[in-house]
PDB file of N, CA and C in Angstrom:
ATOM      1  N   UNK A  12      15.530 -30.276  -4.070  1.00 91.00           N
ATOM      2  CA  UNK A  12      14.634 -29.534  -3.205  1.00 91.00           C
ATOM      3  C   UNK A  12      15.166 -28.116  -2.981  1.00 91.00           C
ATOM      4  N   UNK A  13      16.506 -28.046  -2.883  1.00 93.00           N
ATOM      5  CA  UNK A  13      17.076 -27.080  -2.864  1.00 93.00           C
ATOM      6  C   UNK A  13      17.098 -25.944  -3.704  1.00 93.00           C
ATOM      7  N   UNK A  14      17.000 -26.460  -4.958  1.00 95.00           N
ATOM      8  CA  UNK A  14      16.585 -25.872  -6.194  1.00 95.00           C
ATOM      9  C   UNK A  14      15.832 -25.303  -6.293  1.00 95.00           C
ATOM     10  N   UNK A  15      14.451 -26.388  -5.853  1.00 95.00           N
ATOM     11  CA  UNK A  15      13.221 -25.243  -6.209  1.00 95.00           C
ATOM     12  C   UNK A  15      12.727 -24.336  -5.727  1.00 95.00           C
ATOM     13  N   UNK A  16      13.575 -24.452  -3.984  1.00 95.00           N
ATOM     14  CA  UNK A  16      13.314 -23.385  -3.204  1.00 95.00           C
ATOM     15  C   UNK A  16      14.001 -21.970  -3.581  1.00 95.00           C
ATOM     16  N   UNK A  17      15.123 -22.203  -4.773  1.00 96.00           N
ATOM     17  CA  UNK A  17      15.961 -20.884  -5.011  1.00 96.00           C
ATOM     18  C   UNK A  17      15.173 -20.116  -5.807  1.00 96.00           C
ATOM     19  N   UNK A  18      14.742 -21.177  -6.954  1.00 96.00           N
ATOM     20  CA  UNK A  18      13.829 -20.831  -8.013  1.00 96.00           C
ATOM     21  C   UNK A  18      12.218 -20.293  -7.557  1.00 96.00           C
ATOM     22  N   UNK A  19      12.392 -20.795  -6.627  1.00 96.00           N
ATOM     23  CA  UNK A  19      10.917 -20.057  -6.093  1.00 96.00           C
ATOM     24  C   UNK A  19      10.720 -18.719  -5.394  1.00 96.00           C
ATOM     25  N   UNK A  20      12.303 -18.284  -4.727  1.00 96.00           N
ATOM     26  CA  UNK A  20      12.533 -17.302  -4.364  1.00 96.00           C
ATOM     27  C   UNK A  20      13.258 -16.335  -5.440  1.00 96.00           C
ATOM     28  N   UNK A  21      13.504 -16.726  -6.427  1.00 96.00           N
ATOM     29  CA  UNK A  21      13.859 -15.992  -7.545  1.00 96.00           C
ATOM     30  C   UNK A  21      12.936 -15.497  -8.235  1.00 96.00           C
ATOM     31  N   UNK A  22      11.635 -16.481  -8.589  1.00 96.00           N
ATOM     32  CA  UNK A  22      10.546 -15.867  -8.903  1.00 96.00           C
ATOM     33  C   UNK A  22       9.431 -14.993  -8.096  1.00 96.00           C
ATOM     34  N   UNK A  23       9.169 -15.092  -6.516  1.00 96.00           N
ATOM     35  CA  UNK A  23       9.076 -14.056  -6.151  1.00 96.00           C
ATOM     36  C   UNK A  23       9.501 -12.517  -5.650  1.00 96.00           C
ATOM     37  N   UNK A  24      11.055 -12.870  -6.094  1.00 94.00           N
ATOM     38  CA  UNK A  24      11.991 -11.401  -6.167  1.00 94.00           C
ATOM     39  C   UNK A  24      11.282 -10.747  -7.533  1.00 94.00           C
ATOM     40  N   UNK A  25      11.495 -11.707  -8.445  1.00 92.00           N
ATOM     41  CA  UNK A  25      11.097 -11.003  -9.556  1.00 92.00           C
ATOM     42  C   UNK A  25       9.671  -9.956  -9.867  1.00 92.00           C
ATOM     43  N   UNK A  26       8.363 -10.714  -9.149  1.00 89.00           N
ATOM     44  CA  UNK A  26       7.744 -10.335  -9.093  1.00 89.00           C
ATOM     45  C   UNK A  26       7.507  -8.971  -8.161  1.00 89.00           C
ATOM     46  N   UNK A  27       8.539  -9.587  -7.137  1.00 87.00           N
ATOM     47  CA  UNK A  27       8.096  -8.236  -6.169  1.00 87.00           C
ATOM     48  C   UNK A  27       8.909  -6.612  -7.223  1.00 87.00           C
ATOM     49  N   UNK A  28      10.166  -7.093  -7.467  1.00 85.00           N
ATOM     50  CA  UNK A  28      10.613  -6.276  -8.325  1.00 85.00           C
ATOM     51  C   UNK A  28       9.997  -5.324  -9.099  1.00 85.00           C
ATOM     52  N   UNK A  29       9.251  -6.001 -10.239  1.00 82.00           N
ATOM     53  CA  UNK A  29       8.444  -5.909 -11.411  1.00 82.00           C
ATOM     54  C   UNK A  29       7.192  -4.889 -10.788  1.00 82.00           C
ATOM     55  N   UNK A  30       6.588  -5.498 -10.006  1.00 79.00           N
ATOM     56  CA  UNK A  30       5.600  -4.257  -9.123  1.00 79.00           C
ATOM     57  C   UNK A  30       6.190  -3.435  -8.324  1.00 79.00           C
ATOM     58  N   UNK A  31       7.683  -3.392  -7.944  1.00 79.00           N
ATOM     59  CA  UNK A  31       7.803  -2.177  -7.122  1.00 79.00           C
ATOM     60  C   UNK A  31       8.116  -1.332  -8.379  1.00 79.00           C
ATOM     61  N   UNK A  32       8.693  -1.359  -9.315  1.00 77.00           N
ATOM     62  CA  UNK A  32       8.742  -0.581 -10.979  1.00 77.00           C
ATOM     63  C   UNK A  32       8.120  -0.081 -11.393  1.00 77.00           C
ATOM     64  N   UNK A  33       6.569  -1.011 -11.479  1.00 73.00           N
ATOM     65  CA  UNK A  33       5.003  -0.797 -11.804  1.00 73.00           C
ATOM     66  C   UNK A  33       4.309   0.290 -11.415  1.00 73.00           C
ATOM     67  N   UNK A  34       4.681   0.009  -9.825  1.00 68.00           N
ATOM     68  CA  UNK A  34       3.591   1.407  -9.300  1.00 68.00           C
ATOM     69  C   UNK A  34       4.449   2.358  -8.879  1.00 68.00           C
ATOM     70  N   UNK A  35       3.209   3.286  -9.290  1.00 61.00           N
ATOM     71  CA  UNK A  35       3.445   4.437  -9.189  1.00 61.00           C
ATOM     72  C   UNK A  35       3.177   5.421  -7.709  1.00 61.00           C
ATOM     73  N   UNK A  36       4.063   5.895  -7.096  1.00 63.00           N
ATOM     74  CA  UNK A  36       3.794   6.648  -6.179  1.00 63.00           C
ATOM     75  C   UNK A  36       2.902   7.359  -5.952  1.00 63.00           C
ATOM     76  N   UNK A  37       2.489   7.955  -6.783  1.00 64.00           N
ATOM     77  CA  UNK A  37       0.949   8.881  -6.511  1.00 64.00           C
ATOM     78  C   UNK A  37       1.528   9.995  -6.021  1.00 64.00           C
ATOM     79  N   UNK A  38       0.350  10.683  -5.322  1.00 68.00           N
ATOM     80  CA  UNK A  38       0.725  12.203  -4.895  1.00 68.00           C
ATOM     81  C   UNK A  38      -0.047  11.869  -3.766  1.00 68.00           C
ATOM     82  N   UNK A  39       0.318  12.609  -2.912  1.00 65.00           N
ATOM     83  CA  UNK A  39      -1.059  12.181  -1.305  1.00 65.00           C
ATOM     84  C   UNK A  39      -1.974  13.751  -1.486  1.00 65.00           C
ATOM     85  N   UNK A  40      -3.181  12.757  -1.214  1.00 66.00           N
ATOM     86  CA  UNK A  40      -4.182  13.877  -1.492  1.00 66.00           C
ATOM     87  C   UNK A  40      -4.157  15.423  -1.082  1.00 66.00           C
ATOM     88  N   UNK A  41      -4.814  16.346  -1.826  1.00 72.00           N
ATOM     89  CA  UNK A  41      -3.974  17.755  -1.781  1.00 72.00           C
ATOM     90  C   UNK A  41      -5.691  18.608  -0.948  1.00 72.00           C
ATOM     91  N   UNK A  42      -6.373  17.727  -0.781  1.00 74.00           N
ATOM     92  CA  UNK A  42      -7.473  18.405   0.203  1.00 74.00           C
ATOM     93  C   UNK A  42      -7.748  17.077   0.800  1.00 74.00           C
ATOM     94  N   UNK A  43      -8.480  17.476   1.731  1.00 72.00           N
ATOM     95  CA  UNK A  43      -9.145  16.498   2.489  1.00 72.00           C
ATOM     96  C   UNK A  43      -8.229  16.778   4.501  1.00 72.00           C
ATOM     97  N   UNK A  44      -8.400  15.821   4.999  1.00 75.00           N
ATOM     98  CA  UNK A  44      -7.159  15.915   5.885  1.00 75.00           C
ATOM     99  C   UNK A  44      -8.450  15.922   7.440  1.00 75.00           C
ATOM    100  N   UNK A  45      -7.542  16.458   8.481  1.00 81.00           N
ATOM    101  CA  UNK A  45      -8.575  16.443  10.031  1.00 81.00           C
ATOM    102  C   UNK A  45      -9.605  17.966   9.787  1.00 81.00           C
ATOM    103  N   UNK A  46     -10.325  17.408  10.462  1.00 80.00           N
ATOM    104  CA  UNK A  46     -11.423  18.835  10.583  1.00 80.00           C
ATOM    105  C   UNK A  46     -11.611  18.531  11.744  1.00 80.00           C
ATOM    106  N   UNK A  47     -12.890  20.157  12.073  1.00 84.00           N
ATOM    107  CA  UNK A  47     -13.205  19.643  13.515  1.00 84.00           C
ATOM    108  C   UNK A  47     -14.789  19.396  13.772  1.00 84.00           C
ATOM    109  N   UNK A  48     -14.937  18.663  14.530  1.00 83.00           N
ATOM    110  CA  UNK A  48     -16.189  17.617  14.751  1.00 83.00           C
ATOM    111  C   UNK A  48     -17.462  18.421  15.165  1.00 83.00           C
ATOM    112  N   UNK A  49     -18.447  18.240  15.000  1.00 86.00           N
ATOM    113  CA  UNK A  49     -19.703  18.652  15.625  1.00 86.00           C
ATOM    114  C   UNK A  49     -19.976  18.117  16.958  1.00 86.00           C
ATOM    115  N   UNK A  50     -20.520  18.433  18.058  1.00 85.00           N
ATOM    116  CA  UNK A  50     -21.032  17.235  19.012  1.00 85.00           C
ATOM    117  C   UNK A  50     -22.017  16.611  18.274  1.00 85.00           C
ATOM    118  N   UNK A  51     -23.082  16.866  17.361  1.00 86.00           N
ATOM    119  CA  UNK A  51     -23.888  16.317  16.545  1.00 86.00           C
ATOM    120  C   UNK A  51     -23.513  14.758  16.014  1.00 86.00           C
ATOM    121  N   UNK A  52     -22.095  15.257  15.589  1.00 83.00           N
ATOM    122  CA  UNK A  52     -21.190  13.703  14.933  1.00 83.00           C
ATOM    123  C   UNK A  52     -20.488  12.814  15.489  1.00 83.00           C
ATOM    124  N   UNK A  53     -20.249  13.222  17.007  1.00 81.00           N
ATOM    125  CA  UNK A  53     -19.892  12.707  18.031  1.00 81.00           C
ATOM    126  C   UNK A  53     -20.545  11.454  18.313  1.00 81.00           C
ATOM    127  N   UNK A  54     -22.204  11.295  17.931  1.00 77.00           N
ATOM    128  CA  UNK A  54     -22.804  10.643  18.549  1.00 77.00           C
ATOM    129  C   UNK A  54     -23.420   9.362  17.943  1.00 77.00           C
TER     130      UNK A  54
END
């Protein structure tokens, strides 16, 4: 029982691993962001 609990946590290291490798950071968007509101949109 012991076992499979290692092996089961071995295989989700792995996986988590494998996708933290995978992805890619990106860039954070270079427009967009707060504006300011209408009372129109307020509502």
């Amino acid at each position: 029982m012991i076992r499979r609990a290692l092996v089961a946590l071995g295989i989700a290291g792995g996986i988590a691993a494998v996708l933290r490798v995978r992805g890619t950071g990106g860039t954070p968007p270079q427009r967009g962001g707060w504006r300011e509101l209408s009372p129109d949109e307020l509502r």
